[in-house]
Amino acid sequence: MIEKYEKIIGEDELYGLVKIAEKLKDFSILHVNSTRAGGGVAEILNRMVPLMRDLGLNVDWKVIRGDTEFFRVTKSFHNSLQNGYGELPPNAFETYEKWQEINANEIPLDYDIIMIHDPQPLGLIKFRKKGKWIFRCHIDISNPYAPVWEFLKKKIENYDSMIISTPAFARDDISIPQFIIPPSIDPLSIKNQPIPEITVKRILYKYGIDTERPLVVQISRFDYAKDPIGVIKSFKLAKEHIDGLQLAYVGSPATDDPEGEEVYEKTVKEAGDDKDIHLLMLPPYSDLEINAFQTGASVVLQKSIKEGFGLTVSEAMWKKKVVIGGRTGGIPLQIIHGITGYLVDNVEGAAHYIIHTLKNPEISKKIGENAHKHVKNNFLITRHMREYMSVMLYVIG
Ligand code: UDP
């Protein structure tokens, strides 16, 4: 499996990966997160865990469980960390601690290296039996809501190191070592492999898209941070200047995100009766369909207001698309304005660049090529695994 990456990353890079993996083969490794499907963390682990095993590592992946109350609490933590303010459900901290204990009793924690992804399972550290623990924080913690941050910070301080996705998220009030490792996409996954035009057309047609007309696509969970309302507004503005423009906003549920339905309903309302707006809720693991929407798009939006990294940006850039992204979190690592895509701060900006992209095909083609190269050089899963393994080697000393 891993040898297949040689044709993309070259022999030397692959050799480096194999060599570093050899140093870790005697250690047991566990990844823990809060959902098996839906969202970027699950996307990465679904690809990375089998690849790490193929590299000879002894790796497991466990998912914590919780009830609706727990996931409401963790979603409120998530929102308040990213937004800098928040409203927590009653007894939020008690609910959080209760489920940490339940999960600690169910998940064996006797591994040499444990990587905890995001705040949902962060509190498991209280039940550490042995080994080195790494906190992998995928979200924007640059301006957190103080009560939640103080609560979580005490837990983070008990870890051996922490990984963030961009220098913008680095904290100067944390004493453990912080590493900056941006996430990545898997170029060989069904979601990212080239697919025939006929497959793209067949899938888009199935979802009611006219493949003869231009199409704006955003792939995102229905989450306020992804600004679905702003997507609709930008589309409506751009449509006034581009004949026959269509929009597909494609989302799917995540078991750890209880807000999806509410946001979906608000988005439907904003769309009104415009027949050219397609709001789709696909089942989890619709990778071929997502690929088809990204490949078939005339331009891709990721109009996030807050974003840890935004895998969807690299996924579309890999497919040589012009991506218009919100200037936030990890998106500016991927989009260099005017070179590998466009960064925007508001609805008008997004509309402007949709029009600009569609009216200037030569410039758009060049940007798409730059985008692909930028992802190839910086955001592939092989680089990501190498850097994770380096941190693992660092913590075990
Ligand atoms: N995704 C998907 N189906 C959907 C919506 C999203 O498979 O309907 C995938 C998307 O392709 C990407 C991941 O979920 O791989 C979302 O990761 P991202 O970092 O963009 O955002 P997050 O959801 O983690 O905030």
GROMACS .gro file of C-alpha atoms and ligand atoms in nm:
model
  422
    1MET     CA    1   0.000   0.000   0.000
    2ILE     CA    2   0.263   0.252   0.110
    3GLU     CA    3   0.479   0.181  -0.199
    4LYS     CA    4   0.206   0.327  -0.415
    5TYR     CA    5   0.295   0.673  -0.284
    6GLU     CA    6   0.639   0.659  -0.443
    7LYS     CA    7   0.509   0.780  -0.775
    8ILE     CA    8   0.380   1.095  -0.607
    9ILE     CA    9   0.639   1.175  -0.340
   10GLY     CA   10   0.948   1.009  -0.487
   11GLU     CA   11   1.183   0.740  -0.363
   12ASP     CA   12   1.378   0.949  -0.109
   13GLU     CA   13   1.073   1.076   0.075
   14LEU     CA   14   0.928   0.725   0.092
   15TYR     CA   15   1.257   0.583   0.218
   16GLY     CA   16   1.262   0.847   0.495
   17LEU     CA   17   0.915   0.745   0.601
   18VAL     CA   18   1.003   0.377   0.619
   19LYS     CA   19   1.320   0.449   0.817
   20ILE     CA   20   1.150   0.664   1.078
   21ALA     CA   21   0.870   0.406   1.114
   22GLU     CA   22   1.127   0.136   1.190
   23LYS     CA   23   1.230   0.326   1.502
   24LEU     CA   24   0.876   0.311   1.636
   25LYS     CA   25   0.784  -0.047   1.559
   26ASP     CA   26   0.829  -0.172   1.916
   27PHE     CA   27   0.588   0.081   2.064
   28SER     CA   28   0.213   0.053   2.091
   29ILE     CA   29   0.028   0.361   1.968
   30LEU     CA   30  -0.333   0.467   2.021
   31HIS     CA   31  -0.532   0.745   1.854
   32VAL     CA   32  -0.848   0.862   2.033
   33ASN     CA   33  -1.111   1.097   1.894
   34SER     CA   34  -1.486   1.150   1.915
   35THR     CA   35  -1.633   1.029   1.588
   36ARG     CA   36  -1.560   0.762   1.332
   37ALA     CA   37  -1.717   0.955   1.044
   38GLY     CA   38  -1.790   1.319   0.965
   39GLY     CA   39  -1.538   1.597   0.986
   40GLY     CA   40  -1.170   1.627   0.912
   41VAL     CA   41  -1.027   1.435   1.208
   42ALA     CA   42  -1.218   1.119   1.121
   43GLU     CA   43  -1.128   1.169   0.757
   44ILE     CA   44  -0.757   1.172   0.840
   45LEU     CA   45  -0.765   0.882   1.086
   46ASN     CA   46  -0.961   0.663   0.844
   47ARG     CA   47  -0.670   0.695   0.602
   48MET     CA   48  -0.375   0.731   0.836
   49VAL     CA   49  -0.431   0.438   1.070
   50PRO     CA   50  -0.418   0.171   0.793
   51LEU     CA   51  -0.117   0.344   0.637
   52MET     CA   52   0.071   0.355   0.966
   53ARG     CA   53  -0.003  -0.016   1.012
   54ASP     CA   54   0.129  -0.077   0.666
   55LEU     CA   55   0.448   0.099   0.772
   56GLY     CA   56   0.481  -0.165   1.045
   57LEU     CA   57   0.351   0.038   1.338
   58ASN     CA   58   0.137  -0.113   1.609
   59VAL     CA   59  -0.147   0.141   1.593
   60ASP     CA   60  -0.504   0.135   1.723
   61TRP     CA   61  -0.786   0.389   1.696
   62LYS     CA   62  -1.064   0.422   1.953
   63VAL     CA   63  -1.362   0.654   1.952
   64ILE     CA   64  -1.511   0.784   2.276
   65ARG     CA   65  -1.883   0.766   2.327
   66GLY     CA   66  -2.124   1.004   2.494
   67ASP     CA   67  -2.490   1.099   2.509
   68THR     CA   68  -2.652   1.404   2.347
   69GLU     CA   69  -2.587   1.607   2.660
   70PHE     CA   70  -2.215   1.531   2.642
   71PHE     CA   71  -2.190   1.624   2.274
   72ARG     CA   72  -2.385   1.946   2.340
   73VAL     CA   73  -2.126   2.030   2.602
   74THR     CA   74  -1.831   1.949   2.377
   75LYS     CA   75  -1.983   2.142   2.087
   76SER     CA   76  -2.029   2.441   2.321
   77PHE     CA   77  -1.662   2.406   2.421
   78HIS     CA   78  -1.566   2.390   2.054
   79ASN     CA   79  -1.767   2.700   1.961
   80SER     CA   80  -1.654   2.899   2.260
   81LEU     CA   81  -1.287   2.814   2.205
   82GLN     CA   82  -1.308   2.924   1.843
   83ASN     CA   83  -1.530   3.229   1.895
   84GLY     CA   84  -1.383   3.373   2.215
   85TYR     CA   85  -1.717   3.379   2.393
   86GLY     CA   86  -1.975   3.122   2.475
   87GLU     CA   87  -2.276   2.985   2.644
   88LEU     CA   88  -2.235   2.652   2.815
   89PRO     CA   89  -2.514   2.409   2.902
   90PRO     CA   90  -2.587   2.375   3.277
   91ASN     CA   91  -2.334   2.158   3.462
   92ALA     CA   92  -2.113   2.147   3.154
   93PHE     CA   93  -1.790   2.067   3.337
   94GLU     CA   94  -1.951   1.790   3.546
   95THR     CA   95  -2.105   1.629   3.235
   96TYR     CA   96  -1.768   1.646   3.062
   97GLU     CA   97  -1.584   1.482   3.355
   98LYS     CA   98  -1.851   1.212   3.393
   99TRP     CA   99  -1.805   1.095   3.035
  100GLN     CA  100  -1.427   1.105   3.059
  101GLU     CA  101  -1.450   0.855   3.341
  102ILE     CA  102  -1.700   0.633   3.158
  103ASN     CA  103  -1.475   0.623   2.853
  104ALA     CA  104  -1.161   0.568   3.059
  105ASN     CA  105  -1.327   0.256   3.202
  106GLU     CA  106  -1.410   0.127   2.855
  107ILE     CA  107  -1.104   0.215   2.650
  108PRO     CA  108  -0.780   0.039   2.737
  109LEU     CA  109  -0.528   0.315   2.798
  110ASP     CA  110  -0.219   0.100   2.845
  111TYR     CA  111  -0.035   0.211   2.531
  112ASP     CA  112   0.317   0.347   2.499
  113ILE     CA  113   0.204   0.651   2.301
  114ILE     CA  114  -0.146   0.800   2.307
  115MET     CA  115  -0.252   1.077   2.070
  116ILE     CA  116  -0.572   1.248   2.186
  117HIS     CA  117  -0.750   1.441   1.911
  118ASP     CA  118  -0.932   1.759   2.011
  119PRO     CA  119  -1.094   1.863   2.340
  120GLN     CA  120  -1.370   1.597   2.349
  121PRO     CA  121  -1.144   1.319   2.489
  122LEU     CA  122  -0.880   1.553   2.636
  123GLY     CA  123  -0.978   1.474   2.996
  124LEU     CA  124  -0.882   1.107   2.961
  125ILE     CA  125  -0.532   1.213   3.071
  126LYS     CA  126  -0.657   1.198   3.430
  127PHE     CA  127  -0.670   0.820   3.386
  128ARG     CA  128  -0.322   0.779   3.238
  129LYS     CA  129  -0.180   0.439   3.327
  130LYS     CA  130   0.150   0.464   3.146
  131GLY     CA  131   0.307   0.596   2.832
  132LYS     CA  132   0.350   0.933   2.670
  133TRP     CA  133   0.050   1.144   2.581
  134ILE     CA  134   0.023   1.392   2.294
  135PHE     CA  135  -0.266   1.639   2.263
  136ARG     CA  136  -0.345   1.691   1.894
  137CYS     CA  137  -0.549   2.009   1.878
  138HIS     CA  138  -0.718   2.057   1.539
  139ILE     CA  139  -0.915   2.369   1.624
  140ASP     CA  140  -0.848   2.742   1.647
  141ILE     CA  141  -0.747   2.821   2.006
  142SER     CA  142  -0.597   3.162   1.935
  143ASN     CA  143  -0.877   3.353   2.108
  144PRO     CA  144  -1.054   3.110   2.342
  145TYR     CA  145  -1.335   3.177   2.586
  146ALA     CA  146  -1.145   3.202   2.915
  147PRO     CA  147  -1.359   2.977   3.143
  148VAL     CA  148  -1.339   2.686   2.899
  149TRP     CA  149  -0.975   2.746   2.814
  150GLU     CA  150  -0.872   2.756   3.182
  151PHE     CA  151  -1.058   2.430   3.244
  152LEU     CA  152  -0.892   2.255   2.949
  153LYS     CA  153  -0.551   2.414   2.996
  154LYS     CA  154  -0.502   2.240   3.331
  155LYS     CA  155  -0.550   1.910   3.148
  156ILE     CA  156  -0.323   2.002   2.858
  157GLU     CA  157  -0.043   2.081   3.104
  158ASN     CA  158  -0.040   1.711   3.201
  159TYR     CA  159   0.044   1.603   2.846
  160ASP     CA  160   0.395   1.549   2.715
  161SER     CA  161   0.344   1.766   2.410
  162MET     CA  162   0.081   1.937   2.201
  163ILE     CA  163   0.037   1.965   1.824
  164ILE     CA  164  -0.139   2.256   1.655
  165SER     CA  165  -0.208   2.313   1.285
  166THR     CA  166  -0.068   2.662   1.224
  167PRO     CA  167   0.163   2.909   1.403
  168ALA     CA  168  -0.143   3.132   1.444
  169PHE     CA  169  -0.274   2.891   1.711
  170ALA     CA  170   0.045   2.881   1.923
  171ARG     CA  171  -0.010   2.963   2.291
  172ASP     CA  172   0.231   3.140   2.522
  173ASP     CA  173   0.045   3.030   2.835
  174ILE     CA  174   0.123   2.660   2.790
  175SER     CA  175   0.446   2.518   2.926
  176ILE     CA  176   0.458   2.185   2.739
  177PRO     CA  177   0.631   2.171   2.397
  178GLN     CA  178   0.411   2.277   2.106
  179PHE     CA  179   0.464   2.144   1.754
  180ILE     CA  180   0.313   2.292   1.440
  181ILE     CA  181   0.190   2.022   1.202
  182PRO     CA  182  -0.075   2.110   0.944
  183PRO     CA  183  -0.315   1.833   0.844
  184SER     CA  184  -0.318   1.665   0.507
  185ILE     CA  185  -0.513   1.483   0.240
  186ASP     CA  186  -0.457   1.138   0.098
  187PRO     CA  187  -0.399   1.166  -0.277
  188LEU     CA  188  -0.479   0.796  -0.324
  189SER     CA  189  -0.813   0.790  -0.145
  190ILE     CA  190  -1.136   0.751  -0.338
  191LYS     CA  191  -1.211   1.110  -0.245
  192ASN     CA  192  -0.896   1.245  -0.406
  193GLN     CA  193  -0.806   1.015  -0.693
  194PRO     CA  194  -0.879   1.134  -1.046
  195ILE     CA  195  -1.215   1.003  -1.167
  196PRO     CA  196  -1.351   0.982  -1.522
  197GLU     CA  197  -1.558   1.273  -1.649
  198ILE     CA  198  -1.848   1.040  -1.717
  199THR     CA  199  -1.859   0.938  -1.349
  200VAL     CA  200  -1.857   1.304  -1.244
  201LYS     CA  201  -2.141   1.385  -1.480
  202ARG     CA  202  -2.344   1.083  -1.379
  203ILE     CA  203  -2.321   1.171  -1.009
  204LEU     CA  204  -2.393   1.542  -1.055
  205TYR     CA  205  -2.688   1.458  -1.278
  206LYS     CA  206  -2.822   1.222  -1.014
  207TYR     CA  207  -2.830   1.512  -0.767
  208GLY     CA  208  -3.011   1.743  -1.008
  209ILE     CA  209  -2.714   1.947  -1.131
  210ASP     CA  210  -2.710   2.060  -1.495
  211THR     CA  211  -2.355   1.973  -1.601
  212GLU     CA  212  -2.371   2.217  -1.892
  213ARG     CA  213  -2.397   2.516  -1.658
  214PRO     CA  214  -2.140   2.665  -1.415
  215LEU     CA  215  -2.140   2.526  -1.064
  216VAL     CA  216  -2.021   2.671  -0.732
  217VAL     CA  217  -1.953   2.404  -0.468
  218GLN     CA  218  -1.895   2.413  -0.094
  219ILE     CA  219  -1.843   2.085   0.089
  220SER     CA  220  -1.896   2.130   0.462
  221ARG     CA  221  -2.084   2.010   0.761
  222PHE     CA  222  -2.382   2.236   0.835
  223ASP     CA  223  -2.202   2.440   1.097
  224TYR     CA  224  -2.218   2.819   1.159
  225ALA     CA  225  -1.837   2.828   1.142
  226LYS     CA  226  -1.859   2.722   0.776
  227ASP     CA  227  -2.094   3.016   0.708
  228PRO     CA  228  -2.360   2.838   0.500
  229ILE     CA  229  -2.579   3.150   0.509
  230GLY     CA  230  -2.289   3.356   0.374
  231VAL     CA  231  -2.239   3.097   0.100
  232ILE     CA  232  -2.598   3.140  -0.015
  233LYS     CA  233  -2.571   3.520  -0.004
  234SER     CA  234  -2.244   3.517  -0.202
  235PHE     CA  235  -2.398   3.283  -0.457
  236LYS     CA  236  -2.705   3.502  -0.499
  237LEU     CA  237  -2.488   3.809  -0.558
  238ALA     CA  238  -2.265   3.629  -0.809
  239LYS     CA  239  -2.564   3.481  -0.991
  240GLU     CA  240  -2.670   3.829  -1.096
  241HIS     CA  241  -2.356   3.843  -1.312
  242ILE     CA  242  -2.317   3.482  -1.428
  243ASP     CA  243  -2.592   3.329  -1.638
  244GLY     CA  244  -2.720   2.992  -1.524
  245LEU     CA  245  -2.500   2.974  -1.214
  246GLN     CA  246  -2.582   2.688  -0.976
  247LEU     CA  247  -2.477   2.616  -0.617
  248ALA     CA  248  -2.428   2.284  -0.444
  249TYR     CA  249  -2.368   2.297  -0.069
  250VAL     CA  250  -2.290   1.939   0.023
  251GLY     CA  251  -2.284   1.828   0.384
  252SER     CA  252  -2.320   1.519   0.594
  253PRO     CA  253  -2.394   1.455   0.960
  254ALA     CA  254  -2.124   1.399   1.224
  255THR     CA  255  -2.218   1.209   1.537
  256ASP     CA  256  -2.027   1.453   1.756
  257ASP     CA  257  -2.201   1.760   1.609
  258PRO     CA  258  -2.557   1.799   1.741
  259GLU     CA  259  -2.610   2.141   1.578
  260GLY     CA  260  -2.621   2.017   1.218
  261GLU     CA  261  -2.996   1.991   1.183
  262GLU     CA  262  -3.067   2.337   1.319
  263VAL     CA  263  -2.808   2.494   1.086
  264TYR     CA  264  -2.942   2.293   0.792
  265GLU     CA  265  -3.293   2.426   0.851
  266LYS     CA  266  -3.171   2.788   0.869
  267THR     CA  267  -2.978   2.736   0.545
  268VAL     CA  268  -3.284   2.594   0.369
  269LYS     CA  269  -3.475   2.905   0.477
  270GLU     CA  270  -3.205   3.136   0.342
  271ALA     CA  271  -3.202   2.950   0.009
  272GLY     CA  272  -3.575   3.014  -0.034
  273ASP     CA  273  -3.726   2.878  -0.353
  274ASP     CA  274  -3.419   2.925  -0.576
  275LYS     CA  275  -3.413   2.607  -0.787
  276ASP     CA  276  -3.044   2.655  -0.863
  277ILE     CA  277  -2.945   2.612  -0.499
  278HIS     CA  278  -2.892   2.247  -0.408
  279LEU     CA  279  -2.852   2.178  -0.036
  280LEU     CA  280  -2.755   1.815  -0.002
  281MET     CA  281  -2.718   1.600   0.305
  282LEU     CA  282  -2.520   1.293   0.199
  283PRO     CA  283  -2.465   0.984   0.412
  284PRO     CA  284  -2.122   0.940   0.573
  285TYR     CA  285  -1.857   0.777   0.353
  286SER     CA  286  -1.989   0.936   0.033
  287ASP     CA  287  -1.632   0.981  -0.085
  288LEU     CA  288  -1.692   0.921  -0.456
  289GLU     CA  289  -1.978   1.170  -0.452
  290ILE     CA  290  -1.767   1.434  -0.276
  291ASN     CA  291  -1.491   1.374  -0.529
  292ALA     CA  292  -1.741   1.422  -0.812
  293PHE     CA  293  -1.870   1.751  -0.671
  294GLN     CA  294  -1.518   1.885  -0.619
  295THR     CA  295  -1.403   1.766  -0.964
  296GLY     CA  296  -1.715   1.892  -1.138
  297ALA     CA  297  -1.711   2.235  -0.971
  298SER     CA  298  -1.641   2.546  -1.176
  299VAL     CA  299  -1.519   2.712  -0.856
  300VAL     CA  300  -1.504   2.595  -0.494
  301LEU     CA  301  -1.594   2.797  -0.187
  302GLN     CA  302  -1.483   2.743   0.171
  303LYS     CA  303  -1.630   3.055   0.319
  304SER     CA  304  -1.551   2.966   0.678
  305ILE     CA  305  -1.561   3.225   0.954
  306LYS     CA  306  -1.356   2.995   1.178
  307GLU     CA  307  -1.155   2.700   1.056
  308GLY     CA  308  -0.893   2.474   1.215
  309PHE     CA  309  -0.744   2.383   0.880
  310GLY     CA  310  -1.014   2.301   0.626
  311LEU     CA  311  -0.927   1.975   0.452
  312THR     CA  312  -1.186   2.057   0.188
  313VAL     CA  313  -0.961   2.339   0.069
  314SER     CA  314  -0.667   2.109  -0.005
  315GLU     CA  315  -0.900   1.844  -0.148
  316ALA     CA  316  -1.030   2.089  -0.408
  317MET     CA  317  -0.687   2.246  -0.471
  318TRP     CA  318  -0.548   1.899  -0.538
  319LYS     CA  319  -0.814   1.873  -0.811
  320LYS     CA  320  -0.677   2.197  -0.961
  321LYS     CA  321  -0.974   2.404  -0.858
  322VAL     CA  322  -0.971   2.772  -0.769
  323VAL     CA  323  -1.075   2.781  -0.405
  324ILE     CA  324  -1.218   3.095  -0.247
  325GLY     CA  325  -1.164   3.064   0.126
  326GLY     CA  326  -1.234   3.266   0.438
  327ARG     CA  327  -0.922   3.437   0.573
  328THR     CA  328  -0.915   3.240   0.897
  329GLY     CA  329  -0.730   2.967   1.085
  330GLY     CA  330  -0.550   2.720   0.861
  331ILE     CA  331  -0.699   2.839   0.532
  332PRO     CA  332  -0.424   3.099   0.464
  333LEU     CA  333  -0.163   2.821   0.491
  334GLN     CA  334  -0.324   2.667   0.187
  335ILE     CA  335  -0.446   2.969  -0.007
  336ILE     CA  336  -0.186   3.226  -0.101
  337HIS     CA  337  -0.405   3.507  -0.222
  338GLY     CA  338  -0.401   3.550  -0.598
  339ILE     CA  339  -0.151   3.264  -0.643
  340THR     CA  340  -0.306   2.941  -0.516
  341GLY     CA  341  -0.663   3.072  -0.468
  342TYR     CA  342  -0.838   3.371  -0.315
  343LEU     CA  343  -0.888   3.476   0.046
  344VAL     CA  344  -1.199   3.669   0.139
  345ASP     CA  345  -1.341   3.844   0.443
  346ASN     CA  346  -1.704   3.884   0.354
  347VAL     CA  347  -1.994   3.792   0.125
  348GLU     CA  348  -1.913   4.063  -0.131
  349GLY     CA  349  -1.553   3.943  -0.155
  350ALA     CA  350  -1.664   3.585  -0.214
  351ALA     CA  351  -1.912   3.695  -0.482
  352HIS     CA  352  -1.646   3.910  -0.649
  353TYR     CA  353  -1.401   3.620  -0.677
  354ILE     CA  354  -1.665   3.374  -0.799
  355ILE     CA  355  -1.733   3.614  -1.086
  356HIS     CA  356  -1.363   3.685  -1.141
  357THR     CA  357  -1.279   3.313  -1.154
  358LEU     CA  358  -1.553   3.229  -1.400
  359LYS     CA  359  -1.482   3.526  -1.626
  360ASN     CA  360  -1.105   3.469  -1.643
  361PRO     CA  361  -1.049   3.105  -1.739
  362GLU     CA  362  -0.679   3.150  -1.825
  363ILE     CA  363  -0.595   3.298  -1.484
  364SER     CA  364  -0.810   3.035  -1.316
  365LYS     CA  365  -0.628   2.754  -1.493
  366LYS     CA  366  -0.292   2.885  -1.374
  367ILE     CA  367  -0.418   2.924  -1.017
  368GLY     CA  368  -0.554   2.569  -1.027
  369GLU     CA  369  -0.213   2.438  -1.132
  370ASN     CA  370  -0.037   2.638  -0.861
  371ALA     CA  371  -0.289   2.508  -0.610
  372HIS     CA  372  -0.219   2.146  -0.701
  373LYS     CA  373   0.158   2.197  -0.666
  374HIS     CA  374   0.118   2.372  -0.332
  375VAL     CA  375  -0.079   2.079  -0.192
  376LYS     CA  376   0.166   1.828  -0.336
  377ASN     CA  377   0.457   2.007  -0.169
  378ASN     CA  378   0.292   2.070   0.166
  379PHE     CA  379  -0.031   1.892   0.249
  380LEU     CA  380  -0.005   1.523   0.166
  381ILE     CA  381  -0.057   1.247   0.421
  382THR     CA  382   0.298   1.116   0.384
  383ARG     CA  383   0.446   1.442   0.518
  384HIS     CA  384   0.185   1.442   0.792
  385MET     CA  385   0.273   1.088   0.907
  386ARG     CA  386   0.645   1.164   0.904
  387GLU     CA  387   0.590   1.465   1.129
  388TYR     CA  388   0.361   1.276   1.367
  389MET     CA  389   0.620   1.001   1.394
  390SER     CA  390   0.889   1.261   1.470
  391VAL     CA  391   0.687   1.395   1.760
  392MET     CA  392   0.626   1.041   1.883
  393LEU     CA  393   0.999   0.975   1.877
  394TYR     CA  394   1.056   1.302   2.060
  395VAL     CA  395   0.815   1.218   2.345
  396ILE     CA  396   0.949   0.869   2.401
  397GLY     CA  397   1.297   1.022   2.418
  398UDP     N1  398  -1.691   1.577   0.420
  398UDP     C1  399  -1.755   1.469   0.365
  398UDP     N2  400  -1.888   1.478   0.338
  398UDP     C2  401  -1.956   1.591   0.364
  398UDP     C3  402  -1.891   1.702   0.422
  398UDP     C4  403  -1.757   1.691   0.449
  398UDP     O1  404  -1.694   1.365   0.338
  398UDP     O2  405  -2.075   1.593   0.336
  398UDP     C5  406  -1.547   1.564   0.444
  398UDP     C6  407  -1.465   1.661   0.364
  398UDP     O3  408  -1.445   1.612   0.232
  398UDP     C7  409  -1.339   1.669   0.448
  398UDP     C8  410  -1.393   1.655   0.590
  398UDP     O4  411  -1.519   1.593   0.580
  398UDP     O5  412  -1.254   1.560   0.421
  398UDP     C9  413  -1.412   1.790   0.657
  398UDP     O6  414  -1.290   1.836   0.703
  398UDP     P1  415  -1.260   1.988   0.724
  398UDP     O7  416  -1.123   1.997   0.781
  398UDP     O8  417  -1.283   2.062   0.597
  398UDP     O9  418  -1.369   2.041   0.827
  398UDP     P2  419  -1.423   1.988   0.970
  398UDP    O10  420  -1.553   1.921   0.940
  398UDP    O11  421  -1.321   1.896   1.028
  398UDP    O12  422  -1.445   2.112   1.049
   0.00000   0.00000   0.00000
